[in-house]
Amino acid sequence: GGSARAIYVVHNVTEFPQAAHAVISADAATLEDKYAYPQLLMIPPEIGNDAGVPRLIHTIREIHQKVDPDFAFFVNDHTYVIPAHLCKYLEHRDESEDMYEGHALRNGKDDVFNSGAAGYLLSRSTMKKLVERFDAKDPNCGFGDKTTGWLQGNPGIVTVKCLKSLGIQAADTRSTNKWHRFHAFPLTRVVAGKVDEWYINKHKDMDGLAGFHPSYNEVLKGEDCCSWDTVSFHYVERKETKALFAVQEQLLEHPHLSDHEVKLLMQAEWPSDPKDIGFYSMGLPKESDANAWRNLIATIRKISTRATQRDC
């Protein structure tokens, strides 16, 4: 919906024609209606599909210069985002202060980056500093011979290097040093604890980095997987997105639904055909798996309360 203020980054309008009425491009200085959402951010033809670093640089520059938000949340495709929780997370934050926040993971001995799958936030101040470095063609910020191959497919790593040169780094964004808000896997997987080994490994020894509590080293599952004000889940495709949204809306309107009623609601709304579930997602638990259902229902209740709803 419009309250999400979503801007889709595309190479062609046909990729998301629903937003063809509001296109941000190099040829358009201003939008006809800058408050109409969703919008499209058009990537110029000279930046190809495989040019991840130039695409990200262009995106950050255009968002900062033409949209000029207090904060921007950059996230990959097929990610379920809860805008009201993002607003809650930001309600007492200052856009004039630097921010690079999401789900932090370790990259080597000393570096930490935020998962692009889970999404990350940049403040106006941080975007301004990045754009200044981009304009100066700083070799730490995506300009040079080394930004080829693997890095083009992982441009966020280049952004981390640039931010590090500015003294800006990722932070522990969990609630009460325990519950994550930004998730690189879908709801069903994080509750079940069925996430990839590489992901688990990139949490290890995080307490050796400034600002990270020892508890960050362990990836929790069950109801402990997720904060009340969870912001995102990755690998969530269209039908699963609609199902999750429908269940959340019902719980917000009718918080006293019994667990049995929530289970029936989820079974009615959720896609049952494997091809309708995200490529890397997972279906609902088996009917007989009482413990899995208990954890899943407790978690979806936890992330669907009126107390966490905010408007930006």
Tab-separated table of C-alpha atoms in Angstrom:
chain	number	residue	atom	x	y	z
A	1	GLY	CA	0.000	0.000	0.000
A	2	GLY	CA	0.909	3.666	-0.213
A	3	SER	CA	1.976	3.801	3.433
A	4	ALA	CA	4.967	1.599	2.560
A	5	ARG	CA	6.318	4.376	0.306
A	6	ALA	CA	7.912	1.688	-1.838
A	7	ILE	CA	10.242	2.560	-4.710
A	8	TYR	CA	11.092	-0.303	-7.070
A	9	VAL	CA	14.456	-0.181	-8.832
A	10	VAL	CA	14.009	-1.356	-12.417
A	11	HIS	CA	15.692	-1.340	-15.819
A	12	ASN	CA	12.367	-1.151	-17.653
A	13	VAL	CA	8.854	0.022	-16.751
A	14	THR	CA	7.508	-3.364	-17.843
A	15	GLU	CA	9.140	-4.932	-14.776
A	16	PHE	CA	6.538	-3.265	-12.555
A	17	PRO	CA	3.904	-1.469	-14.683
A	18	GLN	CA	1.676	-0.826	-11.646
A	19	ALA	CA	3.952	2.106	-10.810
A	20	ALA	CA	4.382	3.437	-14.343
A	21	HIS	CA	2.576	6.640	-13.262
A	22	ALA	CA	5.514	7.658	-11.049
A	23	VAL	CA	8.954	7.168	-12.552
A	24	ILE	CA	12.180	8.634	-11.151
A	25	SER	CA	14.768	8.821	-13.923
A	26	ALA	CA	17.680	10.897	-15.153
A	27	ASP	CA	15.282	12.564	-17.613
A	28	ALA	CA	12.772	13.601	-14.934
A	29	ALA	CA	13.865	16.228	-12.438
A	30	THR	CA	10.663	15.929	-10.413
A	31	LEU	CA	7.717	13.559	-10.243
A	32	GLU	CA	4.269	14.630	-11.313
A	33	ASP	CA	3.047	13.549	-7.867
A	34	LYS	CA	5.894	12.821	-5.470
A	35	TYR	CA	3.451	11.499	-2.870
A	36	ALA	CA	2.033	8.809	-5.173
A	37	TYR	CA	3.318	5.347	-4.268
A	38	PRO	CA	4.595	2.891	-5.318
A	39	GLN	CA	7.166	4.551	-7.556
A	40	LEU	CA	9.804	3.326	-9.988
A	41	LEU	CA	13.466	4.276	-9.988
A	42	MET	CA	14.701	3.775	-13.534
A	43	ILE	CA	18.256	2.527	-14.023
A	44	PRO	CA	19.837	4.157	-17.112
A	45	PRO	CA	20.577	1.831	-20.069
A	46	GLU	CA	24.350	2.210	-19.731
A	47	ILE	CA	24.169	0.318	-16.404
A	48	GLY	CA	23.626	-3.339	-17.294
A	49	ASN	CA	21.893	-6.068	-15.317
A	50	ASP	CA	25.216	-7.476	-14.091
A	51	ALA	CA	26.626	-4.118	-12.982
A	52	GLY	CA	25.654	-4.379	-9.324
A	53	VAL	CA	28.026	-1.734	-7.978
A	54	PRO	CA	27.116	1.060	-10.460
A	55	ARG	CA	23.434	0.197	-9.971
A	56	LEU	CA	23.663	0.570	-6.198
A	57	ILE	CA	25.648	3.812	-6.486
A	58	HIS	CA	23.048	5.214	-8.892
A	59	THR	CA	20.203	4.103	-6.618
A	60	ILE	CA	21.617	5.698	-3.461
A	61	ARG	CA	22.446	8.920	-5.329
A	62	GLU	CA	18.995	9.225	-6.922
A	63	ILE	CA	17.143	8.421	-3.704
A	64	HIS	CA	19.142	11.005	-1.784
A	65	GLN	CA	18.990	13.759	-4.394
A	66	LYS	CA	15.498	13.332	-5.852
A	67	VAL	CA	13.482	11.777	-3.029
A	68	ASP	CA	15.477	13.082	-0.039
A	69	PRO	CA	13.920	10.913	2.695
A	70	ASP	CA	14.924	11.119	6.344
A	71	PHE	CA	15.765	7.401	6.134
A	72	ALA	CA	15.755	4.848	3.327
A	73	PHE	CA	15.425	1.083	3.686
A	74	PHE	CA	17.304	-0.774	0.938
A	75	VAL	CA	16.167	-4.355	0.462
A	76	ASN	CA	16.271	-7.104	-2.156
A	77	ASP	CA	13.311	-8.437	-4.104
A	78	HIS	CA	10.884	-10.990	-2.637
A	79	THR	CA	11.170	-9.558	0.853
A	80	TYR	CA	8.175	-9.076	3.141
A	81	VAL	CA	8.460	-5.710	4.907
A	82	ILE	CA	6.236	-4.447	7.754
A	83	PRO	CA	6.226	-0.634	7.295
A	84	ALA	CA	4.543	0.082	10.632
A	85	HIS	CA	7.378	-1.687	12.452
A	86	LEU	CA	9.994	0.165	10.422
A	87	CYS	CA	8.314	3.414	11.481
A	88	LYS	CA	8.369	2.273	15.105
A	89	TYR	CA	12.061	1.431	14.888
A	90	LEU	CA	12.787	4.915	13.555
A	91	GLU	CA	10.362	6.985	15.628
A	92	HIS	CA	13.009	8.385	17.981
A	93	ARG	CA	15.944	8.406	15.561
A	94	ASP	CA	17.614	11.493	14.107
A	95	GLU	CA	18.170	11.655	10.353
A	96	SER	CA	21.096	14.056	10.882
A	97	GLU	CA	23.023	11.268	12.621
A	98	ASP	CA	24.743	8.476	10.729
A	99	MET	CA	22.971	5.144	10.384
A	100	TYR	CA	23.783	1.854	8.697
A	101	GLU	CA	21.540	-0.697	10.390
A	102	GLY	CA	19.978	-4.053	9.549
A	103	HIS	CA	20.994	-7.647	10.272
A	104	ALA	CA	24.735	-7.579	10.851
A	105	LEU	CA	26.944	-10.498	9.770
A	106	ARG	CA	30.661	-11.042	10.075
A	107	ASN	CA	32.763	-10.857	6.918
A	108	GLY	CA	36.281	-11.986	7.741
A	109	LYS	CA	38.228	-11.029	10.831
A	110	ASP	CA	37.350	-7.358	11.274
A	111	ASP	CA	34.576	-6.460	8.856
A	112	VAL	CA	30.833	-6.595	9.446
A	113	PHE	CA	28.102	-6.012	6.867
A	114	ASN	CA	24.328	-5.909	6.874
A	115	SER	CA	22.502	-8.591	4.928
A	116	GLY	CA	21.010	-7.159	1.726
A	117	ALA	CA	18.406	-9.905	1.905
A	118	ALA	CA	17.163	-8.727	5.302
A	119	GLY	CA	17.566	-5.093	4.236
A	120	TYR	CA	19.417	-2.166	5.786
A	121	LEU	CA	18.697	1.446	6.714
A	122	LEU	CA	20.658	4.530	5.757
A	123	SER	CA	19.984	7.962	7.228
A	124	ARG	CA	19.972	11.210	5.252
A	125	SER	CA	23.338	12.098	6.797
A	126	THR	CA	24.893	8.797	5.726
A	127	MET	CA	23.473	8.931	2.201
A	128	LYS	CA	24.842	12.463	1.810
A	129	LYS	CA	28.326	11.333	2.831
A	130	LEU	CA	28.188	8.341	0.485
A	131	VAL	CA	27.092	10.493	-2.462
A	132	GLU	CA	29.955	12.910	-1.780
A	133	ARG	CA	32.393	9.983	-1.921
A	134	PHE	CA	30.715	8.682	-5.099
A	135	ASP	CA	31.031	12.089	-6.747
A	136	ALA	CA	34.715	12.203	-5.781
A	137	LYS	CA	35.153	8.729	-7.352
A	138	ASP	CA	36.742	7.451	-4.177
A	139	PRO	CA	38.429	4.066	-4.851
A	140	ASN	CA	37.084	2.862	-1.478
A	141	CYS	CA	33.565	3.439	-2.728
A	142	GLY	CA	33.133	1.405	-5.897
A	143	PHE	CA	35.531	3.125	-8.262
A	144	GLY	CA	38.526	1.148	-9.436
A	145	ASP	CA	39.633	-2.055	-11.145
A	146	LYS	CA	38.789	-4.293	-8.171
A	147	THR	CA	35.006	-3.776	-8.372
A	148	THR	CA	34.488	-6.621	-10.822
A	149	GLY	CA	33.260	-10.202	-10.787
A	150	TRP	CA	31.969	-11.379	-7.421
A	151	LEU	CA	31.623	-7.852	-6.023
A	152	GLN	CA	29.224	-6.871	-8.810
A	153	GLY	CA	26.886	-9.527	-7.476
A	154	ASN	CA	27.468	-8.394	-3.891
A	155	PRO	CA	27.626	-4.594	-4.121
A	156	GLY	CA	26.737	-4.166	-0.458
A	157	ILE	CA	30.283	-5.268	0.421
A	158	VAL	CA	31.623	-2.278	-1.535
A	159	THR	CA	29.250	-0.006	0.394
A	160	VAL	CA	30.607	-1.424	3.658
A	161	LYS	CA	34.166	-0.564	2.619
A	162	CYS	CA	33.075	2.958	1.761
A	163	LEU	CA	31.185	3.369	5.039
A	164	LYS	CA	34.146	2.022	6.997
A	165	SER	CA	36.341	4.731	5.464
A	166	LEU	CA	33.793	7.218	6.837
A	167	GLY	CA	33.880	5.669	10.315
A	168	ILE	CA	30.356	4.254	9.960
A	169	GLN	CA	29.671	0.606	10.750
A	170	ALA	CA	26.829	-1.845	11.282
A	171	ALA	CA	25.217	-2.140	14.711
A	172	ASP	CA	23.399	-4.687	16.856
A	173	THR	CA	19.748	-3.925	16.060
A	174	ARG	CA	18.149	-6.656	18.154
A	175	SER	CA	15.519	-5.919	20.758
A	176	THR	CA	16.835	-6.372	24.329
A	177	ASN	CA	20.041	-8.000	23.031
A	178	LYS	CA	18.023	-11.030	22.010
A	179	TRP	CA	15.392	-10.784	19.273
A	180	HIS	CA	16.274	-9.924	15.678
A	181	ARG	CA	14.176	-7.421	13.730
A	182	PHE	CA	15.604	-7.978	10.233
A	183	HIS	CA	15.560	-11.513	8.805
A	184	ALA	CA	17.380	-12.986	5.796
A	185	PHE	CA	15.029	-15.994	5.697
A	186	PRO	CA	11.221	-16.400	5.671
A	187	LEU	CA	9.068	-16.649	8.796
A	188	THR	CA	8.605	-20.412	8.564
A	189	ARG	CA	12.347	-21.043	8.324
A	190	VAL	CA	13.506	-18.714	11.097
A	191	VAL	CA	10.897	-20.122	13.502
A	192	ALA	CA	11.926	-23.703	12.667
A	193	GLY	CA	15.620	-22.798	12.847
A	194	LYS	CA	16.147	-24.161	9.333
A	195	VAL	CA	18.599	-21.559	8.065
A	196	ASP	CA	21.843	-22.110	6.147
A	197	GLU	CA	25.081	-23.098	7.838
A	198	TRP	CA	26.963	-20.160	6.274
A	199	TYR	CA	24.436	-17.820	7.888
A	200	ILE	CA	24.922	-19.399	11.321
A	201	ASN	CA	28.696	-19.193	10.899
A	202	LYS	CA	28.597	-15.481	10.082
A	203	HIS	CA	27.117	-14.841	13.548
A	204	LYS	CA	29.985	-16.571	15.336
A	205	ASP	CA	32.524	-14.495	17.278
A	206	MET	CA	30.532	-11.307	16.637
A	207	ASP	CA	31.219	-10.290	20.240
A	208	GLY	CA	34.800	-9.706	19.178
A	209	LEU	CA	33.591	-6.641	17.276
A	210	ALA	CA	32.747	-3.322	18.914
A	211	GLY	CA	29.094	-2.919	19.874
A	212	PHE	CA	28.037	-6.577	19.724
A	213	HIS	CA	26.885	-8.532	22.769
A	214	PRO	CA	28.103	-12.151	23.249
A	215	SER	CA	24.521	-13.366	22.755
A	216	TYR	CA	24.770	-12.287	19.095
A	217	ASN	CA	26.874	-15.369	18.376
A	218	GLU	CA	23.840	-17.680	18.561
A	219	VAL	CA	20.975	-17.743	16.043
A	220	LEU	CA	17.785	-18.357	18.028
A	221	LYS	CA	14.722	-20.227	16.815
A	222	GLY	CA	11.123	-20.736	17.915
A	223	GLU	CA	9.381	-17.666	19.322
A	224	ASP	CA	12.809	-16.271	20.233
A	225	CYS	CA	13.699	-15.884	16.551
A	226	CYS	CA	11.898	-12.607	16.162
A	227	SER	CA	11.285	-9.277	17.832
A	228	TRP	CA	7.787	-7.914	18.476
A	229	ASP	CA	8.552	-5.202	15.929
A	230	THR	CA	10.127	-7.417	13.290
A	231	VAL	CA	10.681	-5.439	10.085
A	232	SER	CA	11.484	-7.937	7.340
A	233	PHE	CA	11.551	-11.542	6.128
A	234	HIS	CA	13.398	-12.518	2.953
A	235	TYR	CA	12.510	-15.183	0.336
A	236	VAL	CA	8.783	-14.443	0.583
A	237	GLU	CA	7.026	-14.570	-2.799
A	238	ARG	CA	3.692	-13.041	-3.848
A	239	LYS	CA	1.195	-15.615	-2.553
A	240	GLU	CA	3.025	-16.105	0.719
A	241	THR	CA	3.215	-12.317	1.117
A	242	LYS	CA	-0.552	-12.024	0.677
A	243	ALA	CA	-1.130	-14.850	3.157
A	244	LEU	CA	1.154	-13.408	5.832
A	245	PHE	CA	-0.376	-9.957	5.415
A	246	ALA	CA	-3.929	-11.365	5.659
A	247	VAL	CA	-3.151	-13.285	8.857
A	248	GLN	CA	-1.464	-10.253	10.429
A	249	GLU	CA	-4.427	-8.028	9.571
A	250	GLN	CA	-6.855	-10.478	11.166
A	251	LEU	CA	-4.768	-10.705	14.332
A	252	LEU	CA	-4.533	-6.921	14.574
A	253	GLU	CA	-8.305	-6.652	14.265
A	254	HIS	CA	-9.122	-9.747	16.333
A	255	PRO	CA	-6.250	-10.323	18.799
A	256	HIS	CA	-8.318	-12.744	20.890
A	257	LEU	CA	-8.527	-15.434	18.215
A	258	SER	CA	-7.737	-18.829	19.722
A	259	ASP	CA	-4.661	-20.749	18.613
A	260	HIS	CA	-6.937	-23.196	16.823
A	261	GLU	CA	-8.595	-20.352	14.943
A	262	VAL	CA	-5.224	-18.859	13.984
A	263	LYS	CA	-4.084	-22.251	12.717
A	264	LEU	CA	-7.215	-22.642	10.585
A	265	LEU	CA	-6.782	-19.100	9.270
A	266	MET	CA	-3.181	-19.774	8.276
A	267	GLN	CA	-4.096	-23.033	6.588
A	268	ALA	CA	-6.844	-21.269	4.642
A	269	GLU	CA	-4.644	-18.360	3.545
A	270	TRP	CA	-1.244	-19.998	2.979
A	271	PRO	CA	-0.302	-21.403	-0.440
A	272	SER	CA	-0.243	-25.189	-0.357
A	273	ASP	CA	1.339	-25.878	-3.749
A	274	PRO	CA	5.153	-25.951	-3.413
A	275	LYS	CA	5.563	-23.887	-6.588
A	276	ASP	CA	3.560	-21.053	-4.990
A	277	ILE	CA	5.882	-20.866	-1.989
A	278	GLY	CA	9.095	-18.875	-2.287
A	279	PHE	CA	11.974	-20.715	-3.959
A	280	TYR	CA	13.848	-20.784	-0.656
A	281	SER	CA	10.888	-20.691	1.678
A	282	MET	CA	9.169	-23.541	3.505
A	283	GLY	CA	5.517	-24.498	3.835
A	284	LEU	CA	3.456	-24.678	6.997
A	285	PRO	CA	4.171	-27.457	9.531
A	286	LYS	CA	2.570	-30.858	9.210
A	287	GLU	CA	-0.860	-31.102	10.812
A	288	SER	CA	0.475	-33.459	13.482
A	289	ASP	CA	3.520	-31.363	14.474
A	290	ALA	CA	2.036	-29.668	17.537
A	291	ASN	CA	5.314	-28.133	18.721
A	292	ALA	CA	6.068	-26.552	15.330
A	293	TRP	CA	2.546	-25.084	15.180
A	294	ARG	CA	2.821	-23.800	18.736
A	295	ASN	CA	6.034	-21.925	17.903
A	296	LEU	CA	4.752	-20.582	14.587
A	297	ILE	CA	1.456	-19.323	16.034
A	298	ALA	CA	3.196	-17.747	19.040
A	299	THR	CA	5.585	-15.939	16.690
A	300	ILE	CA	2.976	-14.624	14.291
A	301	ARG	CA	0.983	-13.373	17.292
A	302	LYS	CA	4.115	-11.725	18.629
A	303	ILE	CA	4.753	-9.754	15.409
A	304	SER	CA	1.083	-8.790	14.958
A	305	THR	CA	0.199	-6.662	17.990
A	306	ARG	CA	-1.408	-3.228	18.067
A	307	ALA	CA	1.267	-1.930	20.425
A	308	THR	CA	3.908	-2.028	17.677
A	309	GLN	CA	1.927	-0.148	15.018
A	310	ARG	CA	3.306	3.266	14.022
A	311	ASP	CA	2.835	5.666	11.112
A	312	CYS	CA	5.790	7.594	9.686
